[in-house]
Amino acid sequence: QLHLQESGPGVVKPSETLSLTCSVSGDSISTSNSFWGWLRLSPGKGLQWIASIHQSGTSYDSQSLRSRVSISIDTSKNQFSLDVTSVTAADTAIYYCARRTYTDGYWALWGQGTRVTVGS
Amino acid sequence: EIVMTQSPATLSVSPGERATLSCWASQNVASNVAWYQLRPGQGPRLIIHGASTRATDIPPRFTGSGSGTDFTLTISSLQSEDVAVYYCHQYHHFPPAPTFGEGTKVEIK
């Protein structure tokens, strides 16, 4: 059964880079023909899509965060990652990784989420 | 960007009673709407996609309806395990970006 598990630092200082990883088990990230994505839930903005990537390397990201986010995929480790640079308090949120099929736009499976707090 | 508006913000329903959640899109999104359930300490769970198709293993008490700009999620007989925040999500205009509603919190009266 497919399972997604996020990992992250918990706390990150303002202006630093937040790095998150999603480990995928139960399916191969390189053969599933899926988009793998990052979304977040914050008190001020609710649920927000951040970025998505396909095993081919095709990726999309949110216009509002584009200059600060980078999504990557590592098929050898069956995981994908997100970097958010120059974080502020507004980046405090629960970050989720999720999966959707290549053709469908909805997120069929989500991880449990990892809480990130930006603070000193 | 399409704005999704949910109502009410909080819904208190007695066990076994019907819960009706509404979601409006600022533009026509056809039937490209999903609903997710978010319980405390868990990740979101897909309930409905295509506005009215139940996801795998979702019980039949959950029903989605609507198209265009007006959508509804109905829980026909509320159970204790249905206590959660429910979010609607449009994926019609994507890219540039899918958008979500602000959520409706469903609680037991």
PDB file of N, CA and C in Angstrom, chain B residues 39-96:
ATOM      1  N   ARG B  39      -8.672  15.458   9.781  1.00  0.00           N
ATOM      2  CA  ARG B  39      -8.848  15.193  11.207  1.00  0.00           C
ATOM      3  C   ARG B  39      -7.599  15.630  11.955  1.00  0.00           C
ATOM      4  N   PRO B  40      -7.734  15.981  13.227  1.00  0.00           N
ATOM      5  CA  PRO B  40      -6.556  16.397  14.009  1.00  0.00           C
ATOM      6  C   PRO B  40      -5.471  15.325  14.010  1.00  0.00           C
ATOM      7  N   GLY B  41      -4.238  15.755  13.740  1.00  0.00           N
ATOM      8  CA  GLY B  41      -3.113  14.842  13.791  1.00  0.00           C
ATOM      9  C   GLY B  41      -2.956  13.948  12.583  1.00  0.00           C
ATOM     10  N   GLN B  42      -3.823  14.115  11.584  1.00  0.00           N
ATOM     11  CA  GLN B  42      -3.747  13.283  10.383  1.00  0.00           C
ATOM     12  C   GLN B  42      -3.567  14.159   9.153  1.00  0.00           C
ATOM     13  N   GLY B  43      -3.173  13.519   8.061  1.00  0.00           N
ATOM     14  CA  GLY B  43      -3.119  14.239   6.799  1.00  0.00           C
ATOM     15  C   GLY B  43      -4.488  14.286   6.148  1.00  0.00           C
ATOM     16  N   PRO B  44      -4.678  15.206   5.202  1.00  0.00           N
ATOM     17  CA  PRO B  44      -5.969  15.267   4.502  1.00  0.00           C
ATOM     18  C   PRO B  44      -6.301  13.944   3.815  1.00  0.00           C
ATOM     19  N   ARG B  45      -7.579  13.650   3.756  1.00  0.00           N
ATOM     20  CA  ARG B  45      -8.077  12.415   3.128  1.00  0.00           C
ATOM     21  C   ARG B  45      -9.050  12.807   2.037  1.00  0.00           C
ATOM     22  N   LEU B  46      -8.823  12.308   0.838  1.00  0.00           N
ATOM     23  CA  LEU B  46      -9.732  12.589  -0.272  1.00  0.00           C
ATOM     24  C   LEU B  46     -11.078  11.927  -0.021  1.00  0.00           C
ATOM     25  N   ILE B  47     -12.148  12.723  -0.087  1.00  0.00           N
ATOM     26  CA  ILE B  47     -13.499  12.213   0.101  1.00  0.00           C
ATOM     27  C   ILE B  47     -14.230  12.119  -1.237  1.00  0.00           C
ATOM     28  N   ILE B  48     -14.188  13.201  -1.992  1.00  0.00           N
ATOM     29  CA  ILE B  48     -14.929  13.318  -3.240  1.00  0.00           C
ATOM     30  C   ILE B  48     -14.008  13.925  -4.298  1.00  0.00           C
ATOM     31  N   HIS B  49     -14.103  13.442  -5.539  1.00  0.00           N
ATOM     32  CA  HIS B  49     -13.467  14.100  -6.677  1.00  0.00           C
ATOM     33  C   HIS B  49     -14.456  14.156  -7.830  1.00  0.00           C
ATOM     34  N   GLY B  50     -14.176  14.993  -8.807  1.00  0.00           N
ATOM     35  CA  GLY B  50     -15.131  15.154  -9.906  1.00  0.00           C
ATOM     36  C   GLY B  50     -16.487  15.644  -9.413  1.00  0.00           C
ATOM     37  N   ALA B  51     -16.483  16.372  -8.319  1.00  0.00           N
ATOM     38  CA  ALA B  51     -17.667  16.977  -7.689  1.00  0.00           C
ATOM     39  C   ALA B  51     -18.606  15.970  -7.024  1.00  0.00           C
ATOM     40  N   SER B  52     -18.649  14.735  -7.542  1.00  0.00           N
ATOM     41  CA  SER B  52     -19.655  13.805  -7.017  1.00  0.00           C
ATOM     42  C   SER B  52     -19.182  12.352  -6.910  1.00  0.00           C
ATOM     43  N   THR B  53     -17.954  12.056  -7.251  1.00  0.00           N
ATOM     44  CA  THR B  53     -17.446  10.688  -7.196  1.00  0.00           C
ATOM     45  C   THR B  53     -16.781  10.420  -5.857  1.00  0.00           C
ATOM     46  N   ARG B  54     -17.302   9.455  -5.135  1.00  0.00           N
ATOM     47  CA  ARG B  54     -16.671   9.108  -3.863  1.00  0.00           C
ATOM     48  C   ARG B  54     -15.327   8.438  -4.109  1.00  0.00           C
ATOM     49  N   ALA B  55     -14.365   8.798  -3.289  1.00  0.00           N
ATOM     50  CA  ALA B  55     -13.058   8.163  -3.375  1.00  0.00           C
ATOM     51  C   ALA B  55     -13.122   6.748  -2.802  1.00  0.00           C
ATOM     52  N   THR B  56     -12.061   6.000  -3.009  1.00  0.00           N
ATOM     53  CA  THR B  56     -11.998   4.614  -2.549  1.00  0.00           C
ATOM     54  C   THR B  56     -12.221   4.533  -1.041  1.00  0.00           C
ATOM     55  N   ASP B  57     -13.073   3.612  -0.634  1.00  0.00           N
ATOM     56  CA  ASP B  57     -13.339   3.303   0.780  1.00  0.00           C
ATOM     57  C   ASP B  57     -14.089   4.398   1.525  1.00  0.00           C
ATOM     58  N   ILE B  58     -14.634   5.371   0.829  1.00  0.00           N
ATOM     59  CA  ILE B  58     -15.429   6.404   1.495  1.00  0.00           C
ATOM     60  C   ILE B  58     -16.864   5.894   1.644  1.00  0.00           C
ATOM     61  N   PRO B  59     -17.422   5.965   2.846  1.00  0.00           N
ATOM     62  CA  PRO B  59     -18.769   5.413   3.043  1.00  0.00           C
ATOM     63  C   PRO B  59     -19.839   6.197   2.287  1.00  0.00           C
ATOM     64  N   PRO B  60     -20.933   5.533   1.940  1.00  0.00           N
ATOM     65  CA  PRO B  60     -21.972   6.157   1.114  1.00  0.00           C
ATOM     66  C   PRO B  60     -22.720   7.293   1.794  1.00  0.00           C
ATOM     67  N   ARG B  61     -22.507   7.523   3.084  1.00  0.00           N
ATOM     68  CA  ARG B  61     -23.168   8.671   3.715  1.00  0.00           C
ATOM     69  C   ARG B  61     -22.597   9.998   3.233  1.00  0.00           C
ATOM     70  N   PHE B  62     -21.451   9.954   2.579  1.00  0.00           N
ATOM     71  CA  PHE B  62     -20.855  11.156   1.997  1.00  0.00           C
ATOM     72  C   PHE B  62     -21.317  11.286   0.546  1.00  0.00           C
ATOM     73  N   THR B  63     -21.906  12.447   0.213  1.00  0.00           N
ATOM     74  CA  THR B  63     -22.378  12.693  -1.145  1.00  0.00           C
ATOM     75  C   THR B  63     -21.930  14.068  -1.600  1.00  0.00           C
ATOM     76  N   GLY B  64     -21.350  14.137  -2.784  1.00  0.00           N
ATOM     77  CA  GLY B  64     -20.986  15.423  -3.359  1.00  0.00           C
ATOM     78  C   GLY B  64     -21.892  15.746  -4.534  1.00  0.00           C
ATOM     79  N   SER B  65     -22.185  17.041  -4.704  1.00  0.00           N
ATOM     80  CA  SER B  65     -23.024  17.453  -5.826  1.00  0.00           C
ATOM     81  C   SER B  65     -22.615  18.846  -6.284  1.00  0.00           C
ATOM     82  N   GLY B  66     -23.126  19.210  -7.462  1.00  0.00           N
ATOM     83  CA  GLY B  66     -22.882  20.538  -7.998  1.00  0.00           C
ATOM     84  C   GLY B  66     -22.040  20.534  -9.246  1.00  0.00           C
ATOM     85  N   SER B  67     -22.030  21.675  -9.927  1.00  0.00           N
ATOM     86  CA  SER B  67     -21.180  21.892 -11.093  1.00  0.00           C
ATOM     87  C   SER B  67     -21.158  23.383 -11.381  1.00  0.00           C
ATOM     88  N   GLY B  68     -20.168  23.810 -12.130  1.00  0.00           N
ATOM     89  CA  GLY B  68     -20.069  25.230 -12.453  1.00  0.00           C
ATOM     90  C   GLY B  68     -19.441  26.031 -11.332  1.00  0.00           C
ATOM     91  N   THR B  69     -20.272  26.641 -10.493  1.00  0.00           N
ATOM     92  CA  THR B  69     -19.740  27.461  -9.402  1.00  0.00           C
ATOM     93  C   THR B  69     -20.263  27.069  -8.021  1.00  0.00           C
ATOM     94  N   ASP B  70     -21.287  26.242  -7.950  1.00  0.00           N
ATOM     95  CA  ASP B  70     -21.912  25.894  -6.669  1.00  0.00           C
ATOM     96  C   ASP B  70     -21.774  24.411  -6.381  1.00  0.00           C
ATOM     97  N   PHE B  71     -21.232  24.116  -5.187  1.00  0.00           N
ATOM     98  CA  PHE B  71     -20.965  22.726  -4.838  1.00  0.00           C
ATOM     99  C   PHE B  71     -21.403  22.454  -3.409  1.00  0.00           C
ATOM    100  N   THR B  72     -21.761  21.196  -3.155  1.00  0.00           N
ATOM    101  CA  THR B  72     -22.238  20.808  -1.837  1.00  0.00           C
ATOM    102  C   THR B  72     -21.665  19.456  -1.457  1.00  0.00           C
ATOM    103  N   LEU B  73     -21.276  19.341  -0.189  1.00  0.00           N
ATOM    104  CA  LEU B  73     -20.918  18.050   0.396  1.00  0.00           C
ATOM    105  C   LEU B  73     -21.941  17.772   1.486  1.00  0.00           C
ATOM    106  N   THR B  74     -22.570  16.622   1.403  1.00  0.00           N
ATOM    107  CA  THR B  74     -23.587  16.233   2.380  1.00  0.00           C
ATOM    108  C   THR B  74     -23.141  14.972   3.106  1.00  0.00           C
ATOM    109  N   ILE B  75     -23.238  15.039   4.428  1.00  0.00           N
ATOM    110  CA  ILE B  75     -23.033  13.841   5.249  1.00  0.00           C
ATOM    111  C   ILE B  75     -24.420  13.488   5.761  1.00  0.00           C
ATOM    112  N   SER B  76     -24.959  12.371   5.301  1.00  0.00           N
ATOM    113  CA  SER B  76     -26.381  12.102   5.521  1.00  0.00           C
ATOM    114  C   SER B  76     -26.713  11.789   6.973  1.00  0.00           C
ATOM    115  N   SER B  77     -25.808  11.141   7.673  1.00  0.00           N
ATOM    116  CA  SER B  77     -26.046  10.754   9.060  1.00  0.00           C
ATOM    117  C   SER B  77     -24.717  10.863   9.799  1.00  0.00           C
ATOM    118  N   LEU B  78     -24.526  11.975  10.494  1.00  0.00           N
ATOM    119  CA  LEU B  78     -23.214  12.287  11.062  1.00  0.00           C
ATOM    120  C   LEU B  78     -22.792  11.270  12.115  1.00  0.00           C
ATOM    121  N   GLN B  79     -21.566  10.784  11.968  1.00  0.00           N
ATOM    122  CA  GLN B  79     -20.966   9.880  12.944  1.00  0.00           C
ATOM    123  C   GLN B  79     -19.850  10.614  13.680  1.00  0.00           C
ATOM    124  N   SER B  80     -19.476  10.111  14.836  1.00  0.00           N
ATOM    125  CA  SER B  80     -18.442  10.776  15.633  1.00  0.00           C
ATOM    126  C   SER B  80     -17.117  10.872  14.880  1.00  0.00           C
ATOM    127  N   GLU B  81     -16.841   9.863  14.049  1.00  0.00           N
ATOM    128  CA  GLU B  81     -15.565   9.876  13.311  1.00  0.00           C
ATOM    129  C   GLU B  81     -15.555  10.882  12.160  1.00  0.00           C
ATOM    130  N   ASP B  82     -16.689  11.533  11.918  1.00  0.00           N
ATOM    131  CA  ASP B  82     -16.753  12.530  10.846  1.00  0.00           C
ATOM    132  C   ASP B  82     -16.351  13.916  11.335  1.00  0.00           C
ATOM    133  N   VAL B  83     -16.107  14.056  12.647  1.00  0.00           N
ATOM    134  CA  VAL B  83     -15.658  15.336  13.182  1.00  0.00           C
ATOM    135  C   VAL B  83     -14.299  15.676  12.572  1.00  0.00           C
ATOM    136  N   ALA B  84     -14.255  16.803  11.862  1.00  0.00           N
ATOM    137  CA  ALA B  84     -13.062  17.160  11.091  1.00  0.00           C
ATOM    138  C   ALA B  84     -13.292  18.525  10.460  1.00  0.00           C
ATOM    139  N   VAL B  85     -12.255  19.015   9.791  1.00  0.00           N
ATOM    140  CA  VAL B  85     -12.398  20.180   8.923  1.00  0.00           C
ATOM    141  C   VAL B  85     -12.445  19.669   7.484  1.00  0.00           C
ATOM    142  N   TYR B  86     -13.382  20.186   6.723  1.00  0.00           N
ATOM    143  CA  TYR B  86     -13.563  19.760   5.336  1.00  0.00           C
ATOM    144  C   TYR B  86     -13.211  20.917   4.397  1.00  0.00           C
ATOM    145  N   TYR B  87     -12.393  20.617   3.405  1.00  0.00           N
ATOM    146  CA  TYR B  87     -11.943  21.616   2.435  1.00  0.00           C
ATOM    147  C   TYR B  87     -12.404  21.240   1.038  1.00  0.00           C
ATOM    148  N   CYS B  88     -12.894  22.231   0.318  1.00  0.00           N
ATOM    149  CA  CYS B  88     -13.131  22.025  -1.105  1.00  0.00           C
ATOM    150  C   CYS B  88     -11.914  22.531  -1.878  1.00  0.00           C
ATOM    151  N   HIS B  89     -11.758  22.040  -3.100  1.00  0.00           N
ATOM    152  CA  HIS B  89     -10.555  22.279  -3.889  1.00  0.00           C
ATOM    153  C   HIS B  89     -10.930  22.275  -5.363  1.00  0.00           C
ATOM    154  N   GLN B  90     -10.589  23.334  -6.082  1.00  0.00           N
ATOM    155  CA  GLN B  90     -10.829  23.335  -7.526  1.00  0.00           C
ATOM    156  C   GLN B  90      -9.527  23.036  -8.250  1.00  0.00           C
ATOM    157  N   TYR B  91      -9.614  22.186  -9.247  1.00  0.00           N
ATOM    158  CA  TYR B  91      -8.435  21.861 -10.051  1.00  0.00           C
ATOM    159  C   TYR B  91      -8.728  22.034 -11.532  1.00  0.00           C
ATOM    160  N   HIS B  92      -9.704  22.898 -11.817  1.00  0.00           N
ATOM    161  CA  HIS B  92     -10.072  23.159 -13.212  1.00  0.00           C
ATOM    162  C   HIS B  92      -9.030  24.047 -13.884  1.00  0.00           C
ATOM    163  N   HIS B  93      -8.702  25.138 -13.195  1.00  0.00           N
ATOM    164  CA  HIS B  93      -7.719  26.080 -13.727  1.00  0.00           C
ATOM    165  C   HIS B  93      -6.370  25.764 -13.125  1.00  0.00           C
ATOM    166  N   PHE B  94      -5.733  24.767 -13.706  1.00  0.00           N
ATOM    167  CA  PHE B  94      -4.457  24.302 -13.173  1.00  0.00           C
ATOM    168  C   PHE B  94      -3.623  23.755 -14.297  1.00  0.00           C
ATOM    169  N   PRO B  95      -2.460  24.288 -14.670  1.00  0.00           N
ATOM    170  CA  PRO B  95      -1.942  25.494 -13.995  1.00  0.00           C
ATOM    171  C   PRO B  95      -2.748  26.738 -14.332  1.00  0.00           C
ATOM    172  N   PRO B  96      -2.649  27.886 -13.663  1.00  0.00           N
ATOM    173  CA  PRO B  96      -1.476  28.164 -12.855  1.00  0.00           C
ATOM    174  C   PRO B  96      -1.491  27.503 -11.489  1.00  0.00           C
TER     175      PRO B  96
END
